[in-house]
C-alpha cells in the first residue's frame, strides 16, 4: 500500500485554465497539476506540428549544409543507428529521408556481440564500404575517440543523439546535434532528433515536398519516442500524437507502412493503436531481436515496401519475443537468488552476456524497490551490463557519475544506463554507487518509495459523467504526462471474474467496471477507498477503471 499525496494546485491557476481552455474545473485541475499554463492549454489539448520548434540552433544548419554538399557531390553517406527501438527508428528516419535525395547511401547497426554505440570495428566497416560522411542516429555523443578515428580514416562525422552529453563530447565532428548540449531539459528522443535533422536537410535543399515527406515519417517517430519512454511533453507530445494519428489513418485505409501493418497484426492489436500498444506490444517485438541476435531484420521491417517480406519478418520477431520472455523469466529467477539484501544499489553478477541485462535489471529493481545493475565478468576482468532505477526516484545517472573514474564506457539517463566497470575496481564501484544512492536517500527519504500522486478525489459517478470526453484529449500518456490518478471513497465490489492469473475484472456498486490486481480470494469484501486511472474499454466503449491502490 503506497502513501497517497493529493496534489493541490493553485485555485487561481485552475480558474484561469478553465477559462482559457474552456474546460471544466476537474480537467483544469489536472492540467494545472502538469504545470500547463493557460496560454499553452489549447495547444496541449490539441497538439499539432505547428507547435514544434524549428531546428534553428547553428549546429543544425552546419550539419544540414554538409549533408547537402555530400548529396550534390555524390559522396557516399552512411547512417549508423542502435539496436533498440529508438535507434532502429532513428536510423530508419534518416535513411528514408536522405534516400529522397541520393541513392549513394548505406545504413548499419551495432550488434550486442560487439557492443552498443559507435565502436572502432563499426567505424572501420563503414570506411571499408566507402563511406565519406557518417551520420550517427541515437548514438555518438560519448564516442569522441571513434569520431576522431573516422576523421583519421578520411570520413567526416555528424552526430545526432539525445543522451546526456559526457564531459568530453566529440570535438572533431562536423556537427554534434544533441539538444541537451544547449538545453539540458530537452525531451526529444533520438528519433525526434533524427526527424528534426531531416527537416533541417529538407529546408537546406529547398525541398518543396519536404513537409509531406516528413509527415510520412511520423509513424516511426511516435514509435521510437514512446518506446524509449521519452517525456511526452513539448515537441514529443506533438510528434507522438500526430504519429499515432498518421498510423491509425493508414491502418484504417490499408495504406500504413507495411512493416507497421504486419507488426500490428502479429502483435494481435485490435482497434485503434494507442501509446500503450506501442510501448507494450510493438516495442518489445522490435527490441527482441537485438537482445538475442543481429537486429538488422527489425530495421528491414521498417524499411521494406514489400508486404510479404514485412509479414515474414514480423512473425519472426513475434517468435523471438516469446523466446526473449522465456529467457528473461529464467534470468530474473537466477538474479534474485544473488541479490544482496544490504545493498541500496543492487549489483548482481550473472552469466547473462546477451541483451537481457536491462530487462533483468528492471525486474530486479521492481522486486526489491532499489535501483539495480546486472553485470557479467569479461575475460579481461572488467564487468559490463545495464542498470535500471525501476519505480524509485533515484537519479541513476547521477549515482553513476560519482563513480565515473571507475568505469570505461558508460552512458544513459536518470532511469537507465549501460556501463562497463574497469578491471580490479569492482568492489570500489559497488561501494561507491551504494554510497551515492544512500546520499540521495538522505536528501530525500522518499526516493525509494515515491508517494502515489493523486490528481483529485472525485465521486465515482463522475467517471460516467463526461469525464472521458476531456480525459482522452490529455493522451498520449507516459513519462512526463502520466495518466491522471483519481481517488474515490466507499467503493464496494458487487461481482468479479478472473481475467488471468493475478488480474480480475470487478463490478463496482454504481455500475462501473474496474480491473484489480490480486488473488480473487483477497479482493475487498466490504467498503474500501481506491486510487485508480480511467480508460475507455475496447470491448464496451465505456469507462473502465484500473485500480492502482486501495486502503
Coordinates of C-alpha atoms in Angstrom, one line a residue:
X1 CA 0.0 0.0 0.0
X2 CA 1.6 3.3 -1.1
X3 CA 1.3 6.6 0.6
X4 CA -1.2 8.9 -1.2
X5 CA -0.2 12.5 -1.9
X6 CA -3.1 14.6 -3.1
X7 CA -1.9 17.3 -5.5
X8 CA -3.2 20.8 -4.6
X9 CA -2.8 23.2 -7.5
X10 CA -3.3 26.9 -7.0
X11 CA -7.1 27.7 -7.2
X12 CA -6.5 30.8 -9.3
X13 CA -4.4 28.8 -11.8
X14 CA -7.2 26.3 -12.1
X15 CA -9.8 29.0 -12.8
X16 CA -7.5 30.6 -15.4
X17 CA -7.0 27.3 -17.1
X18 CA -10.8 26.5 -17.1
X19 CA -11.5 29.9 -18.8
X20 CA -8.6 29.8 -21.3
X21 CA -9.2 26.2 -22.4
X22 CA -13.0 26.2 -22.0
X23 CA -12.9 23.1 -19.9
X24 CA -14.5 22.1 -16.6
X25 CA -12.6 22.6 -13.3
X26 CA -11.6 18.9 -13.0
X27 CA -9.9 19.0 -16.3
X28 CA -8.3 22.3 -15.5
X29 CA -7.1 20.9 -12.2
X30 CA -5.4 18.0 -14.0
X31 CA -3.8 20.4 -16.4
X32 CA -2.5 22.6 -13.5
X33 CA -1.0 19.5 -11.9
X34 CA 1.0 19.1 -15.1
X35 CA 2.2 22.7 -15.0
X36 CA 0.3 23.6 -18.1
X37 CA 0.0 27.4 -18.5
X38 CA -3.3 29.0 -19.6
X39 CA -1.6 30.2 -22.8
X40 CA -0.4 26.7 -23.6
X41 CA -3.6 24.8 -22.7
X42 CA -5.2 24.9 -26.1
X43 CA -2.0 23.5 -27.8
X44 CA -1.7 20.8 -25.1
X45 CA -5.3 19.6 -25.6
X46 CA -5.0 19.7 -29.4
X47 CA -1.3 19.1 -30.4
X48 CA -0.2 19.9 -33.9
X49 CA 3.1 20.0 -35.8
X50 CA 2.8 23.8 -35.9
X51 CA 3.8 23.8 -32.2
X52 CA 7.1 22.0 -32.9
X53 CA 10.2 24.2 -32.5
X54 CA 12.2 24.6 -35.7
X55 CA 15.8 23.3 -35.8
X56 CA 17.3 26.8 -35.6
X57 CA 20.4 26.3 -33.5
X58 CA 23.6 26.7 -35.5
X59 CA 24.6 23.0 -35.4
X60 CA 21.5 22.0 -37.3
X61 CA 22.4 24.3 -40.1
X62 CA 26.1 23.2 -40.2
X63 CA 25.1 19.6 -40.3
X64 CA 22.4 20.2 -43.0
X65 CA 24.8 22.1 -45.2
X66 CA 27.4 19.3 -45.0
X67 CA 24.7 16.7 -46.0
X68 CA 23.5 18.9 -48.8
X69 CA 27.1 19.2 -50.1
X70 CA 27.6 15.4 -49.9
X71 CA 24.4 14.8 -51.8
X72 CA 25.3 17.3 -54.6
X73 CA 28.8 15.9 -54.8
X74 CA 27.7 12.3 -55.0
X75 CA 29.5 11.4 -51.8
X76 CA 28.6 8.1 -50.0
X77 CA 26.6 8.7 -46.8
X78 CA 26.5 6.2 -44.1
X79 CA 23.8 6.2 -41.3
X80 CA 24.7 4.3 -38.1
X81 CA 21.9 3.6 -35.6
X82 CA 21.4 1.5 -32.5
X83 CA 19.8 -1.8 -31.8
X84 CA 16.9 -0.6 -29.6
X85 CA 13.6 0.7 -30.9
X86 CA 14.7 4.4 -30.7
X87 CA 18.0 3.6 -32.5
X88 CA 16.2 1.5 -35.2
X89 CA 13.5 4.2 -35.9
X90 CA 16.2 6.9 -35.8
X91 CA 18.2 5.1 -38.4
X92 CA 15.1 4.4 -40.5
X93 CA 14.0 8.0 -40.4
X94 CA 17.4 9.3 -41.6
X95 CA 17.8 6.6 -44.2
X96 CA 14.3 7.1 -45.7
X97 CA 14.6 10.9 -45.5
X98 CA 18.0 11.0 -47.2
X99 CA 17.0 8.4 -49.8
X100 CA 14.7 11.0 -51.3
X101 CA 17.8 12.9 -52.5
X102 CA 20.5 10.2 -53.1
X103 CA 20.9 6.5 -53.6
X104 CA 24.6 6.6 -52.6
X105 CA 23.5 5.7 -49.1
X106 CA 24.0 2.8 -46.6
X107 CA 22.7 2.1 -43.1
X108 CA 24.3 -0.1 -40.4
X109 CA 23.6 -1.1 -36.9
X110 CA 25.6 -2.4 -33.9
X111 CA 25.2 -5.9 -32.5
X112 CA 25.1 -7.0 -28.9
X113 CA 28.1 -9.2 -29.5
X114 CA 30.4 -6.3 -30.5
X115 CA 28.7 -3.7 -28.3
X116 CA 26.4 -0.7 -28.5
X117 CA 27.2 2.7 -29.8
X118 CA 29.8 3.7 -32.4
X119 CA 32.8 1.4 -31.8
X120 CA 36.0 1.0 -33.7
X121 CA 35.0 -2.1 -35.6
X122 CA 31.9 -0.3 -36.9
X123 CA 33.9 2.7 -38.0
X124 CA 36.3 0.5 -39.9
X125 CA 33.5 -1.4 -41.5
X126 CA 31.8 1.8 -42.7
X127 CA 35.2 3.0 -44.1
X128 CA 35.6 -0.3 -45.9
X129 CA 32.1 0.4 -47.5
X130 CA 33.4 3.6 -48.9
X131 CA 31.5 6.0 -46.7
X132 CA 32.6 9.6 -46.9
X133 CA 30.1 11.2 -44.5
X134 CA 28.9 9.2 -41.4
X135 CA 25.7 10.3 -39.7
X136 CA 25.0 8.7 -36.3
X137 CA 21.5 8.1 -35.1
X138 CA 20.7 7.8 -31.4
X139 CA 24.4 7.4 -30.5
X140 CA 27.8 9.1 -30.8
X141 CA 27.7 11.7 -28.1
X142 CA 30.1 9.6 -26.0
X143 CA 32.3 8.4 -28.9
X144 CA 34.9 11.1 -29.0
X145 CA 37.7 8.6 -29.8
X146 CA 35.7 6.8 -32.5
X147 CA 34.8 10.0 -34.2
X148 CA 38.5 11.0 -34.3
X149 CA 39.3 7.6 -35.8
X150 CA 36.7 8.2 -38.5
X151 CA 38.4 11.5 -39.3
X152 CA 41.8 9.8 -39.4
X153 CA 40.4 7.3 -42.0
X154 CA 39.1 10.2 -44.1
X155 CA 35.4 10.2 -43.1
X156 CA 33.6 13.2 -41.7
X157 CA 31.0 12.7 -39.0
X158 CA 27.7 14.3 -37.9
X159 CA 26.5 13.1 -34.6
X160 CA 22.7 13.0 -33.9
X161 CA 21.9 11.8 -30.3
X162 CA 19.8 12.7 -27.3
X163 CA 21.7 11.1 -24.4
X164 CA 23.2 13.2 -21.6
X165 CA 26.5 14.6 -23.0
X166 CA 29.7 13.5 -21.2
X167 CA 32.3 16.0 -20.1
X168 CA 34.2 15.4 -23.3
X169 CA 31.8 15.1 -26.3
X170 CA 33.3 14.6 -29.8
X171 CA 35.3 17.7 -30.8
X172 CA 36.2 16.7 -34.3
X173 CA 32.7 16.1 -35.7
X174 CA 31.3 18.4 -38.4
X175 CA 28.3 18.9 -36.1
X176 CA 27.1 17.5 -32.8
X177 CA 23.3 17.5 -32.8
X178 CA 22.4 16.7 -29.2
X179 CA 19.8 19.2 -28.0
X180 CA 20.9 18.5 -24.4
X181 CA 24.1 20.4 -25.2
X182 CA 22.1 23.7 -25.4
X183 CA 19.1 22.7 -23.3
X184 CA 19.7 20.0 -20.6
X185 CA 15.9 19.6 -20.2
X186 CA 15.2 19.0 -23.9
X187 CA 12.9 15.9 -24.0
X188 CA 13.5 14.7 -27.6
X189 CA 14.2 11.0 -28.1
X190 CA 16.9 10.0 -30.6
X191 CA 14.3 9.6 -33.3
X192 CA 13.0 13.1 -32.7
X193 CA 16.5 14.5 -33.2
X194 CA 16.8 12.5 -36.4
X195 CA 13.5 13.8 -37.7
X196 CA 14.4 17.4 -36.9
X197 CA 17.7 16.9 -38.7
X198 CA 15.8 15.5 -41.7
X199 CA 13.7 18.7 -41.5
X200 CA 16.9 20.8 -41.5
X201 CA 18.2 19.0 -44.5
X202 CA 15.0 19.3 -46.5
X203 CA 14.9 23.0 -45.7
X204 CA 18.6 23.4 -46.8
X205 CA 17.9 21.6 -50.1
X206 CA 14.7 23.7 -50.7
X207 CA 12.6 20.6 -51.0
X208 CA 9.1 21.8 -51.9
X209 CA 7.8 18.3 -50.9
X210 CA 9.7 18.2 -47.6
X211 CA 6.7 18.8 -45.4
X212 CA 4.8 15.9 -46.9
X213 CA 7.9 13.6 -46.8
X214 CA 8.5 14.4 -43.1
X215 CA 4.8 13.8 -42.3
X216 CA 5.1 10.3 -43.7
X217 CA 7.8 9.5 -41.2
X218 CA 5.8 10.4 -38.1
X219 CA 4.7 6.8 -37.5
X220 CA 8.4 5.9 -36.9
X221 CA 8.9 9.0 -34.8
X222 CA 6.0 8.2 -32.5
X223 CA 7.1 4.5 -32.1
X224 CA 10.6 5.4 -31.2
X225 CA 9.6 8.3 -28.8
X226 CA 7.0 6.3 -26.9
X227 CA 9.0 3.0 -26.6
X228 CA 12.1 4.9 -25.4
X229 CA 10.0 6.3 -22.6
X230 CA 10.9 9.9 -23.6
X231 CA 8.9 12.5 -21.7
X232 CA 5.6 13.1 -23.7
X233 CA 5.8 16.9 -23.3
X234 CA 6.6 19.7 -25.7
X235 CA 7.7 18.6 -29.1
X236 CA 7.5 14.9 -28.1
X237 CA 3.8 15.3 -27.3
X238 CA 3.1 16.7 -30.7
X239 CA 5.2 14.2 -32.5
X240 CA 3.8 11.2 -30.7
X241 CA 0.2 12.4 -31.1
X242 CA 0.5 13.2 -34.8
X243 CA 2.4 10.0 -35.4
X244 CA -0.3 7.9 -33.8
X245 CA -3.0 9.7 -35.9
X246 CA -1.0 9.1 -39.0
X247 CA -0.6 5.4 -38.2
X248 CA -4.3 4.9 -37.4
X249 CA -5.4 6.6 -40.6
X250 CA -3.1 4.4 -42.6
X251 CA -4.1 1.2 -40.8
X252 CA -7.8 2.1 -41.3
X253 CA -7.3 2.7 -45.0
X254 CA -5.0 -0.2 -45.5
X255 CA -2.1 2.0 -46.6
X256 CA 0.0 2.0 -43.5
X257 CA 3.8 1.3 -43.7
X258 CA 4.0 -2.5 -44.5
X259 CA 6.2 -3.2 -41.5
X260 CA 3.9 -1.4 -39.1
X261 CA 0.8 -3.1 -40.5
X262 CA 2.5 -6.5 -40.2
X263 CA 3.7 -5.9 -36.7
X264 CA 0.3 -4.7 -35.5
X265 CA -1.2 -7.9 -36.9
X266 CA 1.5 -10.2 -35.4
X267 CA 1.1 -8.5 -32.0
X268 CA -2.7 -9.0 -32.0
X269 CA -3.6 -5.4 -31.6
X270 CA -7.3 -4.7 -32.1
X271 CA -8.9 -1.4 -32.8
X272 CA -7.1 1.9 -32.9
X273 CA -3.4 1.9 -31.8
X274 CA -2.6 3.9 -28.6
X275 CA 0.6 4.7 -26.8
X276 CA 0.2 1.5 -24.6
X277 CA 0.2 -0.6 -27.8
X278 CA 3.4 1.0 -28.9
X279 CA 5.1 0.6 -25.5
X280 CA 3.9 -2.9 -24.6
X281 CA 3.3 -4.7 -27.9
X282 CA 5.1 -3.2 -30.8
X283 CA 8.2 -2.0 -28.9
X284 CA 9.1 -5.3 -27.3
X285 CA 8.9 -7.1 -30.6
X286 CA 11.2 -4.6 -32.3
X287 CA 13.6 -4.8 -29.4
X288 CA 13.6 -8.6 -29.1
X289 CA 15.8 -9.5 -32.0
X290 CA 18.5 -7.1 -30.9
X291 CA 18.6 -8.7 -27.5
X292 CA 19.2 -12.1 -29.0
X293 CA 20.9 -11.8 -32.4
X294 CA 21.7 -9.4 -35.2
X295 CA 19.0 -6.6 -35.2
X296 CA 19.1 -6.0 -38.9
X297 CA 15.8 -7.7 -39.7
X298 CA 14.0 -5.3 -37.4
X299 CA 15.3 -2.4 -39.4
X300 CA 14.5 -4.1 -42.7
X301 CA 10.9 -4.4 -41.4
X302 CA 10.7 -0.7 -41.0
X303 CA 12.2 0.0 -44.4
X304 CA 10.6 -2.6 -46.7
X305 CA 7.8 -1.8 -49.1
X306 CA 7.0 -5.5 -49.6
X307 CA 4.0 -6.7 -47.5
X308 CA 5.1 -10.3 -47.8
X309 CA 8.6 -9.6 -46.5
X310 CA 7.1 -7.5 -43.8
X311 CA 4.8 -10.3 -42.7
X312 CA 7.7 -12.8 -42.6
X313 CA 9.9 -10.5 -40.5
X314 CA 7.0 -9.5 -38.2
X315 CA 6.3 -13.2 -37.3
X316 CA 10.0 -13.9 -36.9
X317 CA 10.1 -11.0 -34.3
X318 CA 7.0 -12.3 -32.7
X319 CA 8.6 -15.7 -32.2
X320 CA 11.8 -14.1 -30.9
X321 CA 9.8 -12.0 -28.4
X322 CA 8.3 -15.2 -26.9
X323 CA 11.8 -16.7 -26.6
X324 CA 13.0 -13.4 -25.0
X325 CA 10.2 -13.6 -22.5
X326 CA 11.1 -17.2 -21.5
X327 CA 14.8 -16.4 -21.2
X328 CA 14.1 -13.3 -19.2
X329 CA 11.9 -15.2 -16.6
X330 CA 14.8 -17.7 -16.1
X331 CA 17.4 -14.9 -15.8
X332 CA 15.4 -13.0 -13.3
X333 CA 15.0 -16.0 -11.1
X334 CA 18.7 -16.6 -11.1
X335 CA 19.5 -12.9 -10.5
X336 CA 17.1 -12.7 -7.5
X337 CA 19.0 -15.6 -5.8
X338 CA 22.1 -13.4 -5.9
X339 CA 20.7 -10.1 -4.6
X340 CA 22.5 -8.7 -1.5
X341 CA 19.8 -7.5 1.0
X342 CA 22.2 -5.0 2.5
X343 CA 22.8 -3.1 -0.8
X344 CA 20.8 0.0 -1.7
X345 CA 22.1 -0.2 -5.3
X346 CA 21.7 -3.9 -6.1
X347 CA 24.7 -5.0 -8.2
X348 CA 24.3 -8.6 -9.4
X349 CA 26.9 -10.5 -11.4
X350 CA 25.4 -13.2 -13.6
X351 CA 26.3 -15.2 -16.7
X352 CA 23.9 -13.1 -18.8
X353 CA 26.0 -11.7 -21.6
X354 CA 23.3 -11.1 -24.1
X355 CA 20.8 -8.3 -24.5
X356 CA 18.6 -9.2 -21.5
X357 CA 20.6 -7.4 -18.8
X358 CA 18.5 -4.2 -18.9
X359 CA 15.2 -6.2 -18.7
X360 CA 16.5 -8.3 -15.8
X361 CA 17.8 -5.2 -14.0
X362 CA 14.4 -3.6 -14.3
X363 CA 12.7 -6.6 -12.9
X364 CA 15.2 -6.8 -10.0
X365 CA 14.7 -3.1 -9.3
X366 CA 10.9 -3.6 -9.3
X367 CA 11.1 -6.6 -7.0
X368 CA 13.5 -5.0 -4.5
X369 CA 12.4 -1.4 -4.6
X370 CA 16.1 -0.4 -5.2
X371 CA 18.0 0.5 -8.4
X372 CA 19.8 -2.5 -9.8
X373 CA 22.6 -3.3 -12.2
X374 CA 23.1 -6.7 -13.9
X375 CA 26.7 -7.3 -14.9
X376 CA 28.8 -10.1 -16.4
X377 CA 32.5 -10.6 -15.9
X378 CA 34.6 -10.4 -19.1
X379 CA 37.7 -12.3 -19.9
X380 CA 39.9 -9.2 -19.2
X381 CA 38.5 -8.8 -15.7
X382 CA 36.2 -5.9 -16.5
X383 CA 32.4 -6.0 -15.9
X384 CA 29.7 -4.9 -18.4
X385 CA 26.0 -4.7 -18.3
X386 CA 23.0 -2.4 -17.7
X387 CA 21.3 -0.6 -14.8
X388 CA 17.8 0.5 -14.1
X389 CA 16.2 2.7 -11.5
X390 CA 12.9 0.9 -11.5
X391 CA 10.0 2.6 -9.8
X392 CA 12.3 4.6 -7.5
X393 CA 13.1 8.2 -7.9
X394 CA 16.9 7.5 -7.7
X395 CA 18.9 9.6 -10.2
X396 CA 20.7 6.6 -11.8
X397 CA 22.9 8.8 -14.0
X398 CA 23.9 11.0 -11.0
X399 CA 24.9 7.9 -9.0
X400 CA 27.0 6.5 -11.8
X401 CA 28.5 9.9 -12.5
X402 CA 30.0 9.9 -9.0
X403 CA 32.0 6.7 -9.8
X404 CA 32.8 7.5 -13.4
X405 CA 36.5 7.2 -12.7
X406 CA 35.9 3.5 -12.1
X407 CA 34.2 2.9 -15.4
X408 CA 35.2 2.6 -19.0
X409 CA 32.4 3.3 -21.5
X410 CA 29.1 4.3 -19.9
X411 CA 26.1 6.4 -20.6
X412 CA 22.4 6.8 -20.1
X413 CA 19.9 9.0 -18.2
X414 CA 18.1 9.1 -14.8
X415 CA 16.2 5.9 -15.3
X416 CA 18.5 3.6 -17.3
X417 CA 22.2 3.2 -18.2
X418 CA 24.7 1.0 -19.8
X419 CA 28.1 0.6 -18.2
X420 CA 31.5 -1.1 -18.0
X421 CA 33.5 -1.4 -14.8
X422 CA 37.3 -1.3 -15.1
X423 CA 39.3 -4.4 -14.2
X424 CA 40.2 -4.6 -10.5
X425 CA 37.7 -1.9 -9.5
X426 CA 34.5 -3.8 -9.0
X427 CA 34.4 -3.7 -5.2
X428 CA 35.2 0.0 -5.2
X429 CA 32.4 0.5 -7.8
X430 CA 29.8 -1.3 -5.7
X431 CA 30.8 0.6 -2.6
X432 CA 30.8 3.9 -4.5
X433 CA 27.3 3.6 -6.1
X434 CA 25.8 2.5 -2.9
X435 CA 27.2 5.5 -1.1
X436 CA 25.9 7.8 -3.8
X437 CA 22.4 6.2 -3.6
X438 CA 22.3 6.5 0.1
X439 CA 23.3 10.1 -0.1
X440 CA 20.3 10.7 -2.4
X441 CA 18.1 8.9 0.2
X442 CA 19.4 11.1 3.0
X443 CA 18.5 14.1 1.0
X444 CA 15.1 12.7 0.0
X445 CA 13.7 10.0 2.3
X446 CA 11.0 9.1 -0.2
X447 CA 13.4 8.4 -3.0
X448 CA 13.0 4.6 -2.8
X449 CA 9.2 4.6 -2.3
X450 CA 7.7 7.6 -4.1
X451 CA 4.2 8.6 -2.9
X452 CA 1.3 7.9 -5.2
X453 CA 0.3 11.3 -6.5
X454 CA -3.5 11.7 -6.8
X455 CA -4.8 14.4 -9.1
X456 CA -8.2 14.7 -7.4
X457 CA -10.7 13.0 -5.1
X458 CA -14.0 12.5 -7.0
X459 CA -17.3 10.8 -6.7
X460 CA -17.4 7.5 -8.7
X461 CA -20.4 8.8 -10.6
X462 CA -18.1 11.5 -12.2
X463 CA -16.4 8.7 -14.2
X464 CA -19.6 8.1 -16.1
X465 CA -20.5 11.8 -16.4
X466 CA -18.5 13.0 -19.4
X467 CA -15.0 12.5 -17.9
X468 CA -13.7 10.6 -20.8
X469 CA -14.7 13.4 -23.2
X470 CA -11.9 15.6 -22.0
X471 CA -9.7 12.9 -20.4
X472 CA -8.8 11.4 -23.8
X473 CA -7.6 14.8 -25.0
X474 CA -4.8 14.5 -22.5
X475 CA -3.4 11.5 -24.2
X476 CA -0.8 10.2 -25.1
X477 CA 0.1 9.3 -21.6
X478 CA 3.5 8.2 -20.4
X479 CA 6.7 9.7 -19.0
X480 CA 6.2 13.3 -18.2
X481 CA 2.5 13.1 -18.7
X482 CA 1.2 10.2 -16.6
X483 CA -2.4 9.0 -16.9
X484 CA -4.4 11.0 -14.2
X485 CA -4.9 9.3 -10.9
X486 CA -8.2 9.8 -9.1
X487 CA -9.5 8.6 -5.7
X488 CA -13.0 7.7 -4.5
X489 CA -14.3 6.7 -1.1
X490 CA -16.7 4.0 -0.1
X491 CA -16.5 1.6 -3.0
X492 CA -18.0 -1.8 -2.9
X493 CA -17.5 -4.9 -5.2
X494 CA -20.7 -6.4 -6.3
X495 CA -19.2 -9.1 -8.6
X496 CA -16.0 -10.2 -10.1
X497 CA -14.4 -12.6 -12.6
X498 CA -10.7 -13.5 -13.1
X499 CA -9.3 -12.3 -16.4
X500 CA -6.0 -14.1 -16.0
X501 CA -3.8 -15.1 -13.1
X502 CA -3.3 -12.1 -10.9
X503 CA -5.9 -9.8 -12.6
X504 CA -9.6 -9.5 -12.0
X505 CA -12.5 -7.6 -13.6
X506 CA -14.8 -6.3 -10.8
X507 CA -18.2 -4.7 -10.9
X508 CA -18.5 -1.8 -8.5
X509 CA -21.7 -0.5 -6.9
X510 CA -22.8 2.2 -9.3
X511 CA -22.3 0.1 -12.4
X512 CA -18.6 0.9 -13.1
X513 CA -16.2 -1.9 -14.2
X514 CA -12.6 -2.0 -12.8
X515 CA -9.5 -4.1 -13.3
X516 CA -8.0 -5.0 -10.0
X517 CA -4.8 -7.0 -9.4
X518 CA -4.5 -9.8 -6.9
X519 CA -5.9 -13.2 -5.9
X520 CA -9.7 -13.4 -6.3
X521 CA -9.9 -14.5 -2.6
X522 CA -8.1 -11.4 -1.5
X523 CA -10.5 -8.8 -3.0
X524 CA -12.1 -6.5 -0.5
X525 CA -15.4 -7.8 0.8
X526 CA -16.5 -4.5 2.4
X527 CA -16.3 -0.8 1.7
X528 CA -12.9 0.5 0.6
X529 CA -11.2 3.6 -0.8
X530 CA -9.3 3.3 -4.1
X531 CA -6.9 5.2 -6.2
X532 CA -7.3 4.5 -9.9
X533 CA -6.8 5.5 -13.5
X534 CA -9.5 5.7 -16.2
X535 CA -9.6 4.5 -19.8
X536 CA -12.2 3.5 -22.4
X537 CA -12.8 -0.2 -22.7
X538 CA -12.0 -1.5 -26.2
X539 CA -14.8 -4.0 -25.8
X540 CA -17.7 -2.0 -24.3
X541 CA -16.7 1.5 -25.2
X542 CA -17.5 2.6 -21.6
X543 CA -15.2 4.0 -18.9
X544 CA -13.2 1.3 -17.1
X545 CA -11.0 1.8 -14.0
X546 CA -7.6 0.4 -13.3
X547 CA -7.3 0.3 -9.5
X548 CA -3.7 1.0 -8.6
X549 CA -4.0 1.1 -4.8
X550 CA -6.7 0.6 -2.1
X551 CA -7.0 1.5 1.6

